[in-house]
GROMACS .gro file of C-alpha atoms in nm:
model
  388
    1MET     CA    1  16.919   9.734  -5.217
    2LYS     CA    2  16.649   9.941  -5.386
    3SER     CA    3  16.275   9.864  -5.200
    4SER     CA    4  16.172   9.928  -5.498
    5LEU     CA    5  16.318   9.640  -5.631
    6ILE     CA    6  16.225   9.433  -5.300
    7ALA     CA    7  15.897   9.512  -5.380
    8MET     CA    8  15.835   9.389  -5.648
    9SER     CA    9  16.043   9.092  -5.668
   10LEU     CA   10  15.748   8.999  -5.438
   11GLY     CA   11  15.527   8.940  -5.700
   12THR     CA   12  15.775   8.746  -5.922
   13LEU     CA   13  15.787   8.504  -5.558
   14GLY     CA   14  15.400   8.405  -5.521
   15LEU     CA   15  15.435   8.403  -5.965
   16GLY     CA   16  15.727   8.197  -5.941
   17ILE     CA   17  15.518   7.996  -5.694
   18ALA     CA   18  15.249   7.926  -5.852
   19GLU     CA   19  15.402   7.862  -6.147
   20PHE     CA   20  15.697   7.607  -6.008
   21ILE     CA   21  15.457   7.422  -5.718
   22MET     CA   22  15.311   7.153  -5.930
   23PRO     CA   23  15.615   6.948  -6.036
   24GLY     CA   24  15.651   6.896  -5.673
   25ILE     CA   25  15.320   6.832  -5.659
   26LEU     CA   26  15.236   6.683  -5.914
   27SER     CA   27  15.182   6.264  -5.763
   28TYR     CA   28  14.980   6.399  -5.469
   29VAL     CA   29  14.753   6.617  -5.684
   30ALA     CA   30  14.722   6.283  -5.935
   31ASN     CA   31  14.624   6.063  -5.612
   32ASP     CA   32  14.356   6.352  -5.485
   33LEU     CA   33  14.189   6.353  -5.810
   34ASP     CA   34  14.209   6.041  -5.902
   35ILE     CA   35  14.395   6.097  -6.221
   36SER     CA   36  14.741   6.004  -6.429
   37ILE     CA   37  15.091   6.158  -6.402
   38THR     CA   38  15.032   6.288  -6.757
   39THR     CA   39  14.746   6.436  -6.678
   40ALA     CA   40  14.841   6.580  -6.378
   41GLY     CA   41  15.109   6.711  -6.582
   42HIS     CA   42  14.809   6.917  -6.770
   43LEU     CA   43  14.732   7.145  -6.509
   44ILE     CA   44  15.117   7.283  -6.597
   45SER     CA   45  15.030   7.339  -6.958
   46ALA     CA   46  14.719   7.522  -6.812
   47TYR     CA   47  14.889   7.785  -6.672
   48ALA     CA   48  15.144   7.856  -6.927
   49LEU     CA   49  14.866   7.909  -7.178
   50GLY     CA   50  14.704   8.118  -6.965
   51VAL     CA   51  15.006   8.321  -6.914
   52CYS     CA   52  15.047   8.309  -7.348
   53PHE     CA   53  14.691   8.434  -7.328
   54GLY     CA   54  14.695   8.742  -7.101
   55ALA     CA   55  15.034   8.894  -7.149
   56PRO     CA   56  14.925   9.073  -7.504
   57ILE     CA   57  14.553   9.051  -7.367
   58ILE     CA   58  14.601   9.251  -7.033
   59LEU     CA   59  14.923   9.506  -7.124
   60LEU     CA   60  14.718   9.604  -7.453
   61SER     CA   61  14.456   9.696  -7.200
   62VAL     CA   62  14.608   9.832  -6.988
   63GLU     CA   63  14.896  10.084  -7.195
   64ASN     CA   64  14.628  10.363  -7.099
   65PHE     CA   65  14.709  10.322  -6.670
   66ARG     CA   66  15.030  10.438  -6.487
   67LEU     CA   67  15.254  10.143  -6.444
   68LYS     CA   68  15.188  10.068  -6.042
   69ASN     CA   69  14.822  10.102  -6.116
   70VAL     CA   70  14.890   9.756  -6.349
   71LEU     CA   71  15.050   9.613  -6.117
   72LEU     CA   72  14.808   9.632  -5.791
   73PHE     CA   73  14.597   9.559  -6.061
   74LEU     CA   74  14.797   9.245  -6.165
   75ALA     CA   75  14.854   9.152  -5.763
   76GLY     CA   76  14.462   9.086  -5.749
   77LEU     CA   77  14.471   8.908  -6.013
   78ILE     CA   78  14.767   8.656  -5.878
   79PHE     CA   79  14.501   8.653  -5.545
   80LEU     CA   80  14.208   8.570  -5.727
   81GLY     CA   81  14.338   8.259  -5.908
   82ASN     CA   82  14.562   8.112  -5.692
   83PHE     CA   83  14.219   8.168  -5.386
   84LEU     CA   84  14.042   7.945  -5.681
   85ALA     CA   85  14.297   7.656  -5.729
   86ALA     CA   86  14.302   7.607  -5.319
   87ILE     CA   87  13.892   7.594  -5.340
   88SER     CA   88  13.865   7.337  -5.646
   89VAL     CA   89  13.688   6.989  -5.581
   90ASN     CA   90  13.801   6.815  -5.883
   91TYR     CA   91  14.026   6.878  -6.145
   92TYR     CA   92  13.851   7.115  -6.409
   93MET     CA   93  13.799   7.325  -6.143
   94LEU     CA   94  14.145   7.336  -6.081
   95LEU     CA   95  14.271   7.333  -6.448
   96VAL     CA   96  14.056   7.628  -6.513
   97ALA     CA   97  14.221   7.764  -6.176
   98ARG     CA   98  14.528   7.687  -6.298
   99PHE     CA   99  14.483   7.889  -6.628
  100VAL     CA  100  14.314   8.186  -6.452
  101SER     CA  101  14.668   8.209  -6.222
  102GLY     CA  102  14.903   8.195  -6.508
  103LEU     CA  103  14.676   8.512  -6.678
  104PRO     CA  104  14.891   8.791  -6.483
  105HIS     CA  105  15.190   8.601  -6.494
  106GLY     CA  106  15.368   8.757  -6.864
  107ALA     CA  107  15.215   9.139  -6.762
  108TYR     CA  108  15.358   9.161  -6.452
  109PHE     CA  109  15.771   9.033  -6.548
  110GLY     CA  110  15.709   9.268  -6.889
  111VAL     CA  111  15.528   9.636  -6.655
  112ALA     CA  112  15.805   9.534  -6.343
  113SER     CA  113  16.115   9.472  -6.528
  114ILE     CA  114  16.025   9.781  -6.762
  115MET     CA  115  16.041   9.979  -6.386
  116ALA     CA  116  16.362   9.784  -6.252
  117ALA     CA  117  16.513   9.853  -6.563
  118LYS     CA  118  16.396  10.217  -6.502
  119LEU     CA  119  16.504  10.237  -6.182
  120ALA     CA  120  16.832  10.081  -6.162
  121ASP     CA  121  17.156  10.264  -6.090
  122ARG     CA  122  17.331  10.353  -6.455
  123GLY     CA  123  17.502   9.994  -6.558
  124LYS     CA  124  17.389   9.867  -6.323
  125SER     CA  125  16.982   9.736  -6.603
  126SER     CA  126  17.074   9.352  -6.467
  127THR     CA  127  17.186   9.296  -6.197
  128ALA     CA  128  16.801   9.519  -6.099
  129VAL     CA  129  16.646   9.318  -6.372
  130ALA     CA  130  16.814   8.987  -6.171
  131ILE     CA  131  16.664   9.140  -5.867
  132MET     CA  132  16.291   9.197  -5.967
  133VAL     CA  133  16.343   8.806  -6.098
  134ALA     CA  134  16.502   8.685  -5.765
  135GLY     CA  135  16.173   8.641  -5.622
  136MET     CA  136  16.069   8.398  -5.830
  137THR     CA  137  16.465   8.146  -5.770
  138VAL     CA  138  16.292   8.244  -5.352
  139ALA     CA  139  15.996   8.058  -5.440
  140ASN     CA  140  16.149   7.723  -5.605
  141LEU     CA  141  16.446   7.787  -5.279
  142VAL     CA  142  16.153   7.821  -5.000
  143GLY     CA  143  15.797   7.869  -5.095
  144VAL     CA  144  15.820   7.510  -5.393
  145PRO     CA  145  15.952   7.295  -5.047
  146ALA     CA  146  15.733   7.444  -4.783
  147GLY     CA  147  15.499   7.336  -5.047
  148THR     CA  148  15.549   6.991  -5.116
  149PHE     CA  149  15.620   6.894  -4.791
  150LEU     CA  150  15.254   7.044  -4.713
  151SER     CA  151  15.155   6.856  -4.947
  152GLU     CA  152  15.259   6.502  -4.773
  153ASN     CA  153  15.158   6.616  -4.454
  154PHE     CA  154  14.892   6.813  -4.547
  155SER     CA  155  14.689   6.923  -4.862
  156TRP     CA  156  14.834   7.049  -5.188
  157HIS     CA  157  14.564   7.329  -5.104
  158THR     CA  158  14.724   7.501  -4.804
  159ILE     CA  159  15.035   7.588  -5.045
  160PHE     CA  160  14.768   7.767  -5.232
  161PHE     CA  161  14.592   7.955  -4.980
  162GLY     CA  162  14.927   8.104  -4.957
  163VAL     CA  163  15.030   8.261  -5.195
  164CYS     CA  164  14.660   8.429  -5.154
  165GLY     CA  165  14.906   8.581  -4.850
  166VAL     CA  166  15.159   8.617  -5.017
  167ALA     CA  167  14.943   8.836  -5.311
  168ALA     CA  168  14.787   9.093  -5.034
  169ALA     CA  169  15.202   9.135  -4.948
  170ILE     CA  170  15.238   9.182  -5.267
  171PHE     CA  171  14.976   9.462  -5.327
  172PHE     CA  172  15.047   9.609  -5.018
  173ALA     CA  173  15.417   9.632  -5.012
  174ILE     CA  174  15.436   9.798  -5.405
  175LYS     CA  175  15.141  10.079  -5.261
  176ILE     CA  176  15.423  10.223  -4.988
  177PHE     CA  177  15.740  10.144  -5.185
  178VAL     CA  178  15.698  10.129  -5.536
  179PRO     CA  179  15.737  10.505  -5.681
  180ASP     CA  180  15.450  10.575  -5.931
  181ILE     CA  181  15.701  10.612  -6.203
  182ASP     CA  182  15.442  10.804  -6.520
  183ASN     CA  183  15.374  10.605  -6.805
  184GLU     CA  184  15.546  10.713  -7.081
  185ILE     CA  185  15.332  10.825  -7.421
  186THR     CA  186  15.227  10.568  -7.560
  187PRO     CA  187  15.224  10.534  -7.925
  188LYS     CA  188  14.993  10.357  -8.133
  189LEU     CA  189  14.855  10.071  -8.158
  190SER     CA  190  15.007   9.926  -8.513
  191ASP     CA  191  15.344  10.073  -8.336
  192ARG     CA  192  15.352   9.899  -8.062
  193PHE     CA  193  15.408   9.617  -8.320
  194LYS     CA  194  15.654   9.759  -8.525
  195PHE     CA  195  16.029   9.564  -8.344
  196LEU     CA  196  15.828   9.228  -8.434
  197LYS     CA  197  15.937   9.310  -8.806
  198HIS     CA  198  16.274   9.296  -8.720
  199GLY     CA  199  16.503   8.949  -8.716
  200ALA     CA  200  16.629   9.008  -8.333
  201PRO     CA  201  16.289   8.936  -8.156
  202TRP     CA  202  16.140   8.666  -8.276
  203LEU     CA  203  16.527   8.506  -8.243
  204LEU     CA  204  16.527   8.602  -7.883
  205LEU     CA  205  16.107   8.432  -7.854
  206VAL     CA  206  16.190   8.176  -8.052
  207GLY     CA  207  16.501   8.053  -7.881
  208THR     CA  208  16.399   8.100  -7.550
  209MET     CA  209  16.095   7.878  -7.651
  210PHE     CA  210  16.298   7.586  -7.727
  211GLY     CA  211  16.520   7.652  -7.385
  212ASN     CA  212  16.256   7.597  -7.160
  213CYS     CA  213  16.083   7.305  -7.392
  214GLY     CA  214  16.333   7.129  -7.311
  215ILE     CA  215  16.361   7.222  -6.979
  216PHE     CA  216  16.016   7.127  -6.858
  217CYS     CA  217  16.005   6.796  -7.078
  218TYR     CA  218  16.242   6.651  -6.798
  219TYR     CA  219  16.116   6.910  -6.481
  220SER     CA  220  15.785   6.813  -6.499
  221TYR     CA  221  15.827   6.489  -6.439
  222ILE     CA  222  16.137   6.544  -6.141
  223ASN     CA  223  15.816   6.431  -5.887
  224PRO     CA  224  15.787   6.099  -5.980
  225LEU     CA  225  16.155   6.017  -6.158
  226LEU     CA  226  16.288   6.146  -5.743
  227VAL     CA  227  16.087   5.890  -5.652
  228ASN     CA  228  15.992   5.599  -5.887
  229VAL     CA  229  16.413   5.632  -6.117
  230SER     CA  230  16.582   5.795  -5.817
  231ASP     CA  231  16.479   5.601  -5.588
  232PHE     CA  232  16.439   5.845  -5.313
  233GLU     CA  233  16.100   5.858  -5.061
  234HIS     CA  234  15.859   6.109  -5.099
  235SER     CA  235  15.986   6.213  -4.722
  236GLN     CA  236  16.281   6.343  -4.843
  237LEU     CA  237  16.163   6.555  -5.134
  238SER     CA  238  16.123   6.887  -4.947
  239TRP     CA  239  16.538   6.907  -4.941
  240ILE     CA  240  16.562   6.808  -5.238
  241MET     CA  241  16.351   7.091  -5.367
  242VAL     CA  242  16.490   7.347  -5.151
  243VAL     CA  243  16.845   7.156  -5.436
  244ALA     CA  244  16.655   7.297  -5.735
  245GLY     CA  245  16.564   7.614  -5.544
  246VAL     CA  246  16.929   7.695  -5.500
  247GLY     CA  247  17.039   7.595  -5.823
  248MET     CA  248  16.758   7.875  -5.918
  249VAL     CA  249  16.913   8.157  -5.744
  250ALA     CA  250  17.258   8.133  -5.816
  251GLY     CA  251  17.166   8.143  -6.220
  252ASN     CA  252  16.986   8.417  -6.181
  253LEU     CA  253  17.219   8.580  -6.019
  254ILE     CA  254  17.547   8.483  -6.133
  255SER     CA  255  17.441   8.579  -6.515
  256GLY     CA  256  17.232   8.867  -6.372
  257ARG     CA  257  17.646   8.993  -6.344
  258ILE     CA  258  17.805   8.784  -6.643
  259CYS     CA  259  17.487   8.988  -6.845
  260ASP     CA  260  17.638   9.327  -6.717
  261ARG     CA  261  18.009   9.237  -6.864
  262TYR     CA  262  17.923   9.054  -7.203
  263ALA     CA  263  17.706   8.978  -7.464
  264PRO     CA  264  17.376   8.857  -7.282
  265GLY     CA  265  17.314   8.627  -7.629
  266LEU     CA  266  17.613   8.460  -7.590
  267VAL     CA  267  17.521   8.375  -7.255
  268ALA     CA  268  17.233   8.278  -7.350
  269ALA     CA  269  17.342   8.044  -7.633
  270LEU     CA  270  17.635   7.903  -7.386
  271THR     CA  271  17.354   7.883  -7.034
  272GLN     CA  272  17.173   7.642  -7.393
  273ALA     CA  273  17.379   7.437  -7.427
  274MET     CA  274  17.516   7.338  -7.129
  275GLU     CA  275  17.129   7.250  -7.065
  276ALA     CA  276  17.143   7.017  -7.366
  277VAL     CA  277  17.524   6.851  -7.163
  278LEU     CA  278  17.225   6.799  -6.905
  279LEU     CA  279  17.006   6.651  -7.004
  280ILE     CA  280  17.212   6.366  -7.161
  281GLY     CA  281  17.355   6.320  -6.812
  282ALA     CA  282  17.009   6.309  -6.659
  283PHE     CA  283  16.926   6.019  -6.903
  284TYR     CA  284  17.181   5.814  -6.837
  285PHE     CA  285  17.263   5.895  -6.495
  286SER     CA  286  16.875   5.904  -6.319
  287ASN     CA  287  16.955   5.636  -6.119
  288LYS     CA  288  17.236   5.722  -5.908
  289SER     CA  289  17.045   5.923  -5.666
  290LEU     CA  290  17.368   6.217  -5.583
  291LEU     CA  291  17.421   6.206  -5.939
  292SER     CA  292  17.053   6.310  -6.068
  293VAL     CA  293  16.984   6.504  -5.806
  294ALA     CA  294  17.324   6.729  -5.886
  295LEU     CA  295  17.214   6.732  -6.256
  296MET     CA  296  16.848   6.871  -6.187
  297PHE     CA  297  17.080   7.167  -5.981
  298GLY     CA  298  17.251   7.211  -6.308
  299LEU     CA  299  16.954   7.222  -6.515
  300THR     CA  300  16.800   7.449  -6.229
  301PHE     CA  301  17.044   7.655  -6.277
  302CYS     CA  302  17.033   7.716  -6.613
  303LEU     CA  303  16.705   7.781  -6.622
  304PHE     CA  304  16.742   8.070  -6.439
  305ALA     CA  305  17.040   8.129  -6.631
  306LEU     CA  306  16.839   8.259  -6.930
  307SER     CA  307  16.624   8.533  -6.769
  308SER     CA  308  16.794   8.811  -6.709
  309PRO     CA  309  16.944   8.774  -7.054
  310GLN     CA  310  16.673   8.696  -7.226
  311GLN     CA  311  16.465   9.007  -7.007
  312LEU     CA  312  16.760   9.275  -7.123
  313SER     CA  313  16.806   9.121  -7.457
  314ILE     CA  314  16.407   9.202  -7.538
  315ILE     CA  315  16.381   9.585  -7.367
  316ARG     CA  316  16.670   9.621  -7.565
  317TYR     CA  317  16.566   9.517  -7.943
  318SER     CA  318  16.182   9.614  -7.881
  319LYS     CA  319  16.208   9.963  -7.940
  320GLY     CA  320  15.873  10.123  -7.922
  321GLY     CA  321  15.706   9.856  -7.756
  322GLU     CA  322  15.938   9.718  -7.475
  323LYS     CA  323  15.644   9.614  -7.214
  324LEU     CA  324  15.436   9.409  -7.450
  325GLY     CA  325  15.836   9.271  -7.582
  326ALA     CA  326  15.966   9.190  -7.216
  327ALA     CA  327  15.596   9.048  -7.092
  328LEU     CA  328  15.607   8.844  -7.481
  329ILE     CA  329  15.915   8.671  -7.372
  330GLN     CA  330  15.747   8.557  -7.058
  331VAL     CA  331  15.498   8.401  -7.308
  332ALA     CA  332  15.790   8.229  -7.487
  333PHE     CA  333  15.904   8.062  -7.164
  334ASN     CA  334  15.566   7.920  -7.037
  335LEU     CA  335  15.465   7.783  -7.393
  336GLY     CA  336  15.814   7.536  -7.348
  337ASN     CA  337  15.663   7.512  -7.031
  338ALA     CA  338  15.320   7.374  -7.224
  339VAL     CA  339  15.506   7.227  -7.451
  340GLY     CA  340  15.715   7.049  -7.262
  341ALA     CA  341  15.492   6.906  -7.036
  342ALA     CA  342  15.294   6.794  -7.297
  343ALA     CA  343  15.580   6.623  -7.509
  344GLY     CA  344  15.753   6.511  -7.189
  345GLY     CA  345  15.475   6.305  -7.082
  346LEU     CA  346  15.485   6.075  -7.428
  347PRO     CA  347  15.750   5.862  -7.273
  348ILE     CA  348  15.606   5.805  -6.942
  349ASP     CA  349  15.242   5.753  -7.195
  350ALA     CA  350  15.441   5.444  -7.371
  351GLY     CA  351  15.550   5.272  -7.096
  352PHE     CA  352  15.928   5.435  -7.056
  353PRO     CA  353  16.067   5.518  -6.699
  354GLU     CA  354  16.028   5.881  -6.614
  355ASN     CA  355  16.441   5.947  -6.711
  356TYR     CA  356  16.352   5.914  -7.079
  357CYS     CA  357  16.178   6.293  -7.072
  358ALA     CA  358  16.495   6.384  -7.081
  359ILE     CA  359  16.555   6.233  -7.455
  360VAL     CA  360  16.259   6.450  -7.564
  361GLY     CA  361  16.384   6.741  -7.399
  362ILE     CA  362  16.771   6.746  -7.547
  363PRO     CA  363  16.686   6.878  -7.907
  364PHE     CA  364  16.477   7.119  -7.799
  365ALA     CA  365  16.750   7.249  -7.570
  366PHE     CA  366  17.034   7.214  -7.934
  367LEU     CA  367  16.754   7.474  -8.138
  368GLY     CA  368  16.727   7.671  -7.831
  369PHE     CA  369  17.154   7.716  -7.839
  370CYS     CA  370  17.134   7.767  -8.263
  371ALA     CA  371  16.833   8.041  -8.188
  372HIS     CA  372  17.066   8.172  -7.914
  373GLY     CA  373  17.392   8.161  -8.059
  374TYR     CA  374  17.287   8.331  -8.482
  375PHE     CA  375  17.114   8.648  -8.212
  376HIS     CA  376  17.465   8.739  -8.069
  377TYR     CA  377  17.649   8.589  -8.399
  378ARG     CA  378  17.440   8.801  -8.614
  379TYR     CA  379  17.318   9.173  -8.359
  380GLU     CA  380  17.478   9.131  -8.095
  381VAL     CA  381  17.867   9.124  -8.268
  382LYS     CA  382  17.776   9.365  -8.543
  383ARG     CA  383  17.632   9.589  -8.256
  384GLN     CA  384  17.946   9.589  -8.117
  385ARG     CA  385  18.144   9.712  -8.432
  386ILE     CA  386  17.859   9.988  -8.477
  387ILE     CA  387  17.963  10.088  -8.135
  388ASP     CA  388  18.403  10.084  -8.100
   0.00000   0.00000   0.00000
């Protein structure tokens, strides 16, 4: 396994902790800042909106810089956003900090996905991207449970200081191990957007947004769901979040290997069909403790089983604007997170228990399945026929 890919995966580790820690500590933050659970859910949306604003603005601003230097700049921005979160003393300060934390996310994935594909061995581009993304799954396997434990026993501030340490490690790992790949000839600004004139990238972006929206309707409120519906104790949440992390690791690695053999769009469509079925199960069976954990495992598996096919597909269908395309997938992903967190909180505001959040996510998952299914039929099948 190439050290350069491992170094870049440290970046997705830090971003993964920053992004996914909030569902696991939502109750602690709400209690400490004296806000409601649904108001605390806006902290998830703030990070996602930071991704949406930051990805295109940063990428277009640094287009003429060398790719390695862009990654180093983004590592510094990861440090800044999480330092602000660590020292936040009220809801509004933390809301701004979460927005700043999200700014480097999409741009990092955009640049690192291109570099991973360039550094990959022949025929292993999906696996290389999966390795780069693997840091995010490790974040959920180790970082999020650790953050939940620290929030339960110490303070939620601690975990954000920890991410600052990870950001420092990201900077030095990239500086030492990532080769200085030359940035290719920069196309005119108008040429970078030409790929958006075609239907394929739009289907990928729409499918990504709806699919992640479906899961985040449910997963944004996993902490109160496990306590109030599944009847777990707060002290048990740390090991339960490890199970969620295992699901993400398995989903990412398995889908990365499958996509080297089968069409990524087909893999994404089937994954989102499974997501819709699991959300139905989460609504009906979250009151069964062990079954609730199994369903959470399945949904987090689906969440990251989508990462590799989405990243690989957008690169294939965004010629001339690959970095922008890879970043826009992260925008779609996080826009889905933002909408999901907001939509999933509506049943709670109306007085329903947290398992009703899963019901809200089902139609979004179905729409994601339709978008990816049509993408596969319209573009991938046609592309394969041309190759044959």
